[in-house]
Short mmCIF file of C-alpha atoms and ligand atoms in Angstrom, two decimals:
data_model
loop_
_atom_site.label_atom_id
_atom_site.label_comp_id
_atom_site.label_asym_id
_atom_site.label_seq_id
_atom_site.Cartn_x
_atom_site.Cartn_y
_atom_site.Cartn_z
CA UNK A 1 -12.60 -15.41 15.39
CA UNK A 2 -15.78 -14.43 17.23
CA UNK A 3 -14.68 -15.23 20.47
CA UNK A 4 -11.20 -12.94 19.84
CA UNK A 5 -13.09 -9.94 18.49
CA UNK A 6 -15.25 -9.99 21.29
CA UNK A 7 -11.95 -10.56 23.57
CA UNK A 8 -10.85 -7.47 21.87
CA UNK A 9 -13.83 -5.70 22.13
CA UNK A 10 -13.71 -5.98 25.63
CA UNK A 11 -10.28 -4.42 26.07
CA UNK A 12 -10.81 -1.73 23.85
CA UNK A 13 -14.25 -0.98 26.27
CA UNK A 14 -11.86 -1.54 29.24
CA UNK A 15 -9.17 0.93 27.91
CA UNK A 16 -11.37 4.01 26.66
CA UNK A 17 -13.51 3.62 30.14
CA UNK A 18 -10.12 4.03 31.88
CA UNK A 19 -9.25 6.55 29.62
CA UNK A 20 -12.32 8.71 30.20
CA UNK A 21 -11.70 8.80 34.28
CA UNK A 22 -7.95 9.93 33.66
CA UNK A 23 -8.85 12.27 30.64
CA UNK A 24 -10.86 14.81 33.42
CA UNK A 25 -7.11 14.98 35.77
CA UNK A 26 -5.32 15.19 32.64
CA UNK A 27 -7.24 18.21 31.20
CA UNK A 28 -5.39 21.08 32.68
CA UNK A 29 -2.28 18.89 31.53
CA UNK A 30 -3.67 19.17 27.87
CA UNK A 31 -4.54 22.83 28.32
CA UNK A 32 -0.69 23.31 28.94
CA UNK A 33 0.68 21.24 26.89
CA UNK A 34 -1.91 22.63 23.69
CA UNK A 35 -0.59 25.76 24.27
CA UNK A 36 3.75 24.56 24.71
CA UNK A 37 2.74 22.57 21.35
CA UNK A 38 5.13 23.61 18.34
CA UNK A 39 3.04 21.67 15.69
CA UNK A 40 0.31 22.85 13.98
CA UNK A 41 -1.79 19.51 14.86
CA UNK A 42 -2.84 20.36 18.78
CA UNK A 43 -5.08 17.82 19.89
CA UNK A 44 -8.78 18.29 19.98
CA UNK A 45 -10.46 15.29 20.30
CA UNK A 46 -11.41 14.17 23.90
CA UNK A 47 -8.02 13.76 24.74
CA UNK A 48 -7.32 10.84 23.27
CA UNK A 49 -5.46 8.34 20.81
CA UNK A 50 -7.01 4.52 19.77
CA UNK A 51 -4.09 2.55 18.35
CA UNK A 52 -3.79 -0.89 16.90
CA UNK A 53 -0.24 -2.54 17.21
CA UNK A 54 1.21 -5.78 16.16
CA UNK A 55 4.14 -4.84 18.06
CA UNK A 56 4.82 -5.81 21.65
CA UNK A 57 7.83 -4.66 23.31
CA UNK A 58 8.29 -3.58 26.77
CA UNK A 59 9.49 -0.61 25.89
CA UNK A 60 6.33 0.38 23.80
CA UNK A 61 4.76 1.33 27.10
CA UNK A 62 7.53 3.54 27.85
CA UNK A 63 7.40 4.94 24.02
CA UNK A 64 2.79 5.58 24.86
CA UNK A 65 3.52 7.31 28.43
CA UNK A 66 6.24 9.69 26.93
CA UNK A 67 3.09 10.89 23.92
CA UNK A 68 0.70 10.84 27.34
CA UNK A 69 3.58 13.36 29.33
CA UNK A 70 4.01 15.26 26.27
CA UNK A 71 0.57 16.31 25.20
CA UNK A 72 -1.44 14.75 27.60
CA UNK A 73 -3.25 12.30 25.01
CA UNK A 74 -4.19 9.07 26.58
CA UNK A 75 -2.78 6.26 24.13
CA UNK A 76 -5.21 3.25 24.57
CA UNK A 77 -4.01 0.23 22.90
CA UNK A 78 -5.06 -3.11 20.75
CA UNK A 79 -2.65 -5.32 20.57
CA UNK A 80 -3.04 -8.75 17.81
CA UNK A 81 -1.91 -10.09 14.95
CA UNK A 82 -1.57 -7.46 11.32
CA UNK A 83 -3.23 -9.51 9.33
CA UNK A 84 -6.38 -9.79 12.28
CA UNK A 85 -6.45 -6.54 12.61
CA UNK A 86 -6.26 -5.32 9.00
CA UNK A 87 -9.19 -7.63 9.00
CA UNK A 88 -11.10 -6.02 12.05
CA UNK A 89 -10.43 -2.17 11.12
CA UNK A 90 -12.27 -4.04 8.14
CA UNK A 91 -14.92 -5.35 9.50
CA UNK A 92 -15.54 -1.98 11.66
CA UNK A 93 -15.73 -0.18 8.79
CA UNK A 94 -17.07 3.70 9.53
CA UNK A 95 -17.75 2.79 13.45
CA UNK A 96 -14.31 1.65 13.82
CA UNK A 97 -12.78 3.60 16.71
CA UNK A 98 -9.49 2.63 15.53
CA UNK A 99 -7.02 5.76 15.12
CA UNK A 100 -3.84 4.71 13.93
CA UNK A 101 -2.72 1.07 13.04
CA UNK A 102 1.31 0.08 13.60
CA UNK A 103 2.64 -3.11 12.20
CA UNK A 104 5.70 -4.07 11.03
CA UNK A 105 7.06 -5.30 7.25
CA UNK A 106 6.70 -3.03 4.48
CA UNK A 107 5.08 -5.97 2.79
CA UNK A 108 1.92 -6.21 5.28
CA UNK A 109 1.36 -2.41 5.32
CA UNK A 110 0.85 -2.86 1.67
CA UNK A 111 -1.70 -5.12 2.62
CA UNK A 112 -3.31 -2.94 4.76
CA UNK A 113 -3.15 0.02 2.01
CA UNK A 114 -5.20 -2.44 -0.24
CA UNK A 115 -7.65 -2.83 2.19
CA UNK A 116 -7.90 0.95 2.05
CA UNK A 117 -8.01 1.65 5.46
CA UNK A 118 -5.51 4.17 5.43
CA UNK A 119 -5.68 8.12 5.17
CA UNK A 120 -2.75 10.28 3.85
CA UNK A 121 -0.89 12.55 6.11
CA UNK A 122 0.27 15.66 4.74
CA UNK A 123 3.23 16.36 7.44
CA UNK A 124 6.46 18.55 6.94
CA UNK A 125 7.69 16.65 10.21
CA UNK A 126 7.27 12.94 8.77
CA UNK A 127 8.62 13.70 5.56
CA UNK A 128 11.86 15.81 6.75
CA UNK A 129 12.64 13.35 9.54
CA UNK A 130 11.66 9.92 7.92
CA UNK A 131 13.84 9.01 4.74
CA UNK A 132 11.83 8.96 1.32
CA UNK A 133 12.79 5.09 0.95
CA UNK A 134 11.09 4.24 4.05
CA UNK A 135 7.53 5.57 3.92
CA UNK A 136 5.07 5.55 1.06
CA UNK A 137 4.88 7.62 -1.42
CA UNK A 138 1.71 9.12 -1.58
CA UNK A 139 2.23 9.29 2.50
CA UNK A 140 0.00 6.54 3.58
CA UNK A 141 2.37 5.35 5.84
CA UNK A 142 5.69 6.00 7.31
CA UNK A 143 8.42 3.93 8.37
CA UNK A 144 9.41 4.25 11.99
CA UNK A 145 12.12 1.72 12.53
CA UNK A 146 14.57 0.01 9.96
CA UNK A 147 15.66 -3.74 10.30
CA UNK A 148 18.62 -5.12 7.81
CA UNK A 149 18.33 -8.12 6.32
CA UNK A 150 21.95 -9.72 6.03
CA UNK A 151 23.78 -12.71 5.74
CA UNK A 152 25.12 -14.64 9.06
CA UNK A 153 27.92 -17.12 8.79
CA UNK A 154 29.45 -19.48 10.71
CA UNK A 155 33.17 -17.87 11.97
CA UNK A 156 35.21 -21.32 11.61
CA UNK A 157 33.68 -22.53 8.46
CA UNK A 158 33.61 -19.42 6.60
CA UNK A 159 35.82 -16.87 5.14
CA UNK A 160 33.86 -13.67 5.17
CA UNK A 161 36.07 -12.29 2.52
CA UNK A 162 34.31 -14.97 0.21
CA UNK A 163 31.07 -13.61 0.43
CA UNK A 164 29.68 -9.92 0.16
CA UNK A 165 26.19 -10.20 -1.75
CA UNK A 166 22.61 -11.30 -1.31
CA UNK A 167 24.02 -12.67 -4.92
CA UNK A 168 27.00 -14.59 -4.10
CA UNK A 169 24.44 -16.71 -2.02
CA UNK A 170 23.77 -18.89 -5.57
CA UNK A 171 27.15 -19.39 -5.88
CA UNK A 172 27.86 -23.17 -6.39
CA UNK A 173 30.59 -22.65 -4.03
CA UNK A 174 27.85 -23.05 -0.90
CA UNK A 175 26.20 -25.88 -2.54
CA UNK A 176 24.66 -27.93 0.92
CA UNK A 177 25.90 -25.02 2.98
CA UNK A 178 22.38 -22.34 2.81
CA UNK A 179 19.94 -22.48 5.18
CA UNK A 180 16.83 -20.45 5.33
CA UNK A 181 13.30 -20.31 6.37
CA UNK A 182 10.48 -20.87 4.20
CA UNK A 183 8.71 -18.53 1.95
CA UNK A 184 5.68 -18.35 3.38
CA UNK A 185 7.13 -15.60 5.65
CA UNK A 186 7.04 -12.17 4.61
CA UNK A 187 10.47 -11.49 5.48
CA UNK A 188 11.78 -13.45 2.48
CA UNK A 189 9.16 -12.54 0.14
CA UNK A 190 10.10 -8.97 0.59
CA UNK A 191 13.64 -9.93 0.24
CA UNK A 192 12.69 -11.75 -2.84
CA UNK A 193 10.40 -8.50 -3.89
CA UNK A 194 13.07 -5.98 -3.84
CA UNK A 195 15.21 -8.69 -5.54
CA UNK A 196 12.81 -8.03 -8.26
CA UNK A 197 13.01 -4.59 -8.47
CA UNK A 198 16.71 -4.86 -9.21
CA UNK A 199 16.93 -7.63 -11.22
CA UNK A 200 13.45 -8.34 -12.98
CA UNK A 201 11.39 -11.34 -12.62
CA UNK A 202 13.63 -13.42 -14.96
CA UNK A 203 16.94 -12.66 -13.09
CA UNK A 204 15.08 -13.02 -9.94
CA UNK A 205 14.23 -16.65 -11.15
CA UNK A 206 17.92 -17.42 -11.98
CA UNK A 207 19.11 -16.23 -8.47
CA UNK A 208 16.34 -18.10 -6.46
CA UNK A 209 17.35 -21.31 -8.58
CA UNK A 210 20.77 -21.30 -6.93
CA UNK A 211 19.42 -20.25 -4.27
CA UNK A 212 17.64 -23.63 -4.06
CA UNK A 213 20.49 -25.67 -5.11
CA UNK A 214 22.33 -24.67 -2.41
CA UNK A 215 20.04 -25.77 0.57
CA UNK A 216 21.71 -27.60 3.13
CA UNK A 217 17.64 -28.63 4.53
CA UNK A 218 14.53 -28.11 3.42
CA UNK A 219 13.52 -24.74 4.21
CA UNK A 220 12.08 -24.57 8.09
CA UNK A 221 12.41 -22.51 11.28
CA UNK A 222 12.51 -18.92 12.10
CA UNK A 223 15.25 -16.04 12.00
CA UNK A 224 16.33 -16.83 15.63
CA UNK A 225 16.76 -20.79 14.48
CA UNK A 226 18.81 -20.36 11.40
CA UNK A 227 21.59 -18.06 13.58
CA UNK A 228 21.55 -20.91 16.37
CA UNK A 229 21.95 -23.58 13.75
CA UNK A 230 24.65 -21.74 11.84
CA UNK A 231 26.21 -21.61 15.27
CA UNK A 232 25.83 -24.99 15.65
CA UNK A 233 27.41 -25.62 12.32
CA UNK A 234 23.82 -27.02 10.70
CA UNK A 235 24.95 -24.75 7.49
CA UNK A 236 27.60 -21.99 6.62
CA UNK A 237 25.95 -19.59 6.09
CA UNK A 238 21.93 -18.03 6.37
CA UNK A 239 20.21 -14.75 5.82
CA UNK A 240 18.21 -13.07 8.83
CA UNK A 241 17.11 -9.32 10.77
CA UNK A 242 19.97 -7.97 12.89
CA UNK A 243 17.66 -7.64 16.04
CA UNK A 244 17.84 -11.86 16.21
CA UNK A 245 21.32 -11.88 16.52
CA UNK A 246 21.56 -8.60 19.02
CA UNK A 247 19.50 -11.30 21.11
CA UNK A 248 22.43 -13.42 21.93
CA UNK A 249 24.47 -10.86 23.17
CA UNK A 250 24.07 -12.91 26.31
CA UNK A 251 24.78 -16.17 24.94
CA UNK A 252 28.50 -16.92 23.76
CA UNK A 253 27.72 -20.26 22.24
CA UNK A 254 25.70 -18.38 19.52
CA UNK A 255 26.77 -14.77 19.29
CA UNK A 256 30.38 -15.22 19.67
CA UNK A 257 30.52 -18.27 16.83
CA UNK A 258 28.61 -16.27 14.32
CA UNK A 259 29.93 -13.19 12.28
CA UNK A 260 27.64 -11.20 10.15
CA UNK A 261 28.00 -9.61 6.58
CA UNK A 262 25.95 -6.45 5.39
CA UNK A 263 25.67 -7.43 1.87
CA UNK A 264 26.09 -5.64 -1.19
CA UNK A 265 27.86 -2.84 0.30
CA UNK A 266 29.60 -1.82 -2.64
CA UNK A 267 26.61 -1.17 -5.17
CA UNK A 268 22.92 -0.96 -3.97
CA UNK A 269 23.34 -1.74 -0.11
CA UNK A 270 21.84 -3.97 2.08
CA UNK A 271 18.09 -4.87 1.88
CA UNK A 272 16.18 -3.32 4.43
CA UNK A 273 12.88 -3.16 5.84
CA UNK A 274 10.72 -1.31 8.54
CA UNK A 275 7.94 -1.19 11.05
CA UNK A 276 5.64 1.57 10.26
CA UNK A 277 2.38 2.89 10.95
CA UNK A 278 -0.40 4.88 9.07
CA UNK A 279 -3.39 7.10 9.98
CA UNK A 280 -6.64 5.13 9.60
CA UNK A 281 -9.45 6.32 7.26
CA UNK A 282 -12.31 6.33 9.50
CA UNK A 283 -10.23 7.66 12.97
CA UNK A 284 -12.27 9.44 15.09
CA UNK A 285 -9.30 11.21 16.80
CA UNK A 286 -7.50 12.50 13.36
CA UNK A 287 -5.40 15.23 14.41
CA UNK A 288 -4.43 13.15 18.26
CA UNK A 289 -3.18 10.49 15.69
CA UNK A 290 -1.43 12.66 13.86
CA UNK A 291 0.15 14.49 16.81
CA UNK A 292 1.31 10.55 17.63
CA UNK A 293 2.55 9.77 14.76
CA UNK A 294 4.88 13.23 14.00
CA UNK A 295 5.82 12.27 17.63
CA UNK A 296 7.24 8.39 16.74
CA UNK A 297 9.58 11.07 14.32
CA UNK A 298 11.13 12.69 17.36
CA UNK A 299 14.37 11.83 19.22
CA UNK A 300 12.81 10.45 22.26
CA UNK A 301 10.28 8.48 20.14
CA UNK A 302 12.73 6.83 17.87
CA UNK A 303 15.17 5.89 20.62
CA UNK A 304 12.20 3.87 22.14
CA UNK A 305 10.98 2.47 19.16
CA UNK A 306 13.61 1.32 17.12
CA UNK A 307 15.48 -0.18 20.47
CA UNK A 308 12.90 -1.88 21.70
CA UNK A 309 13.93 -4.61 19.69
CA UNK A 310 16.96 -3.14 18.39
CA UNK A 311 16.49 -2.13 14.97
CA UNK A 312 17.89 0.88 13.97
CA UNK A 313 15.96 4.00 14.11
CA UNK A 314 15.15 5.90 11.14
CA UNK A 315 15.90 9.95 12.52
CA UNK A 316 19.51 10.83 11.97
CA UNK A 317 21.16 11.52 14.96
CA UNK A 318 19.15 9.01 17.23
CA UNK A 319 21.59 6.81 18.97
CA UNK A 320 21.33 3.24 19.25
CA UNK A 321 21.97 0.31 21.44
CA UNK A 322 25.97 -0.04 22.07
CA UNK A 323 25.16 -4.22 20.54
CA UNK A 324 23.63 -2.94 17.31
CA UNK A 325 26.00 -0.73 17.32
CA UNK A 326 29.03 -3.12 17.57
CA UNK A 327 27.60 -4.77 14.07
CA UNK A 328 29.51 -1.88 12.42
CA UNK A 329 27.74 0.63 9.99
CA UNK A 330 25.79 -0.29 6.35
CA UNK A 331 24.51 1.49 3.53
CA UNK A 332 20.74 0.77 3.09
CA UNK A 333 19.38 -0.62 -0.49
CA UNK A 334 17.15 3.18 -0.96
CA UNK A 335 14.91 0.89 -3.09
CA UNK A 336 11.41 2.38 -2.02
CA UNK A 337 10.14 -0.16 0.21
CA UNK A 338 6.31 0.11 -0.87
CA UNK A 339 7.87 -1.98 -4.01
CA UNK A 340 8.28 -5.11 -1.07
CA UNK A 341 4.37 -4.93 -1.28
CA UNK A 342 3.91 -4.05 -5.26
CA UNK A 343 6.56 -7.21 -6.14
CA UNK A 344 4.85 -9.24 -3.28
CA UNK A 345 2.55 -11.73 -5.70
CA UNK A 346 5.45 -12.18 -7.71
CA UNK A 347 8.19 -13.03 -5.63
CA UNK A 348 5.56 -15.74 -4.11
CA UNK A 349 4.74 -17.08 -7.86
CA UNK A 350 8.78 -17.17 -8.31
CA UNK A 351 9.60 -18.95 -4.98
CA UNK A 352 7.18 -21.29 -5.21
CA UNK A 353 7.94 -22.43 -8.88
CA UNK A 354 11.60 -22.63 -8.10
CA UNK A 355 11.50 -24.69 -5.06
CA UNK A 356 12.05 -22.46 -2.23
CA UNK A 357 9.15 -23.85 -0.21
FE1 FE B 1 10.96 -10.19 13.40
#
């Protein structure tokens, strides 16, 4: 752990000494751009943005430079794991230079929320542009991309007119035919969390018993190894994030043997979850971060964020990639998605008493 903080340490030295050689060209960039600025949250602060990501796309670098263009803000990044750096923004308490954390999974910015190391935003532009479902509700964080959660199936085996709910997945009629991944990853137990919030713990319990009794294998693998082993005819049918499939756009032997099914499209929608980001408590570049984060609201931002890895962006009117987009359209479940994080300890405690290991 030592050795990776002071790994990170290091880059975060590297990254603001960089920063402050380019922040002296960029100043008569910032002067400009302070005074083009239509928000009321023109940066102040040394020109500068500290942000902690979990994500890693190439296209994030693309999404930092267009912030840099636009207000000339340097963006200097951390990238790691959520859970390490929840731990670090931690551990660097008041010192921490840390600005703005992004992560992804509704369930681990709860996390980071209970670690308290988030400040609310007050901001018209977040909370016209980002849908109330998808960012907290006392504004602690804001979702910036959506990901569905759906069911995949296996095009000769199954009958997609047999099958339209998260639901019909403990049917008896797919008994040796389900395959997921374990619990122990977060995208089930928020799956499992907002099943709670429709059904209650009890119902939640009945569901994730024939849930069980319909496993073809012991629970194992990722997202991307359920949809190449439903290809490959391991099970019928599996539940995984859109953004694995667009992935084998490439590869006929997967994409083309698969079909997917947006579930519950005819009362709550499909379950649906985010990456997000929040303001940190102790940032020492507030209104910069804030400036960064209305900006992951705008057109340009969202078309670089949510494709990336082709989720769906959250801004109406932001067009995604033509793959995604070939998937068809959904209704989302409008469930709040902070409740992923309030059911969390539950839907563990369920899934682990019924079996879904
Ligand atoms: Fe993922």
């Amino acid at each position: 752990m030592s050795n990776r903080i002071s790994k990170f340490s290091r880059r975060l030295f590297i990254s603001i000494g960089t920063a402050a050689l380019i922040v002296a060209c960029n100043q008569a960039q910032v002067n400009q751009s302070q005074s083009e600025q239509q928000t009321e949250t023109a940066p102040t602060q040394n020109g500068q943005v500290n942000i902690y990501s979990s994500r890693h796309y190439n296209t994030d670098d693309e999404l930092y430079d267009g912030f840099t263009e636009q207000t000339g803000i340097k963006v200097n990044l951390i990238e790691g794991k959520a859970d390490e750096l929840i731990e670090r923004i931690k551990s660097e308490g008041a010192n921490s230079p840390a600005d703005i954390l992004i992560t992804v999974d509704a369930g681990r910015l709860w996390r980071a929320q209970q670690a308290d190391i988030f400040a609310p935003v007050e901001s018209e532009v977040l909370t016209q542009n980002i849908p109330a479902h998808l960012r907290d509700p006392n504004n602690l964080w804001f979702g910036y991309s959506k990901r569905a959660r759906v069911i995949i199936y296996n095009k000769d085996q199954v009958d997609p007119t047999q099958i339209s709910t998260y639901e019909d997945l403990a049917d008896p009629k797919w008994k040796g035919k389900l395959i997921v991944r374990s619990s122990g990853n977060i995208y089930n137990q928020s799956l499992v969390a907002g099943m709670i919030e429709e059904k209650g713990e009890q119902g939640t319990a009945e569901w994730i018993k024939g849930i069980v009794a319909n496993f073809a294998r012991p629970p194992q693998g990722n997202d991307t190894s359920q949809i190449e082993d439903i290809a490959a005819g391991v099970g019928d049918v599996t539940i995984a994030n859109t953004y694995y499939l667009a992935r084998y756009e490439d590869n006929p032997e997967v994409f083309d043997k698969v079909g997917i099914i947006f579930p519950n499209q005819e009362d709550r929608g499909s379950h649906v979850n985010i990456s997000g980001a929040g303001l940190l408590k102790n940032a020492p570049n507030k209104d910069n971060a804030i400036a960064f984060l209305e900006y992951l609201a705008s057109p340009k931002a969202q078309e670089f964020f949510a494709l990336g890895n082709n989720e769906y962006p959250v801004v109406e009117g932001t067009p995604v990639d033509p793959v995604v987009d070939s998937f068809g359209e959904f209704t989302d479940d409008t469930t709040n998605v902070s409740s992923y994080g309030k059911n969390n300890a539950a839907a563990v405690k369920i899934m682990d008493l019924s079996g879904w290991k």
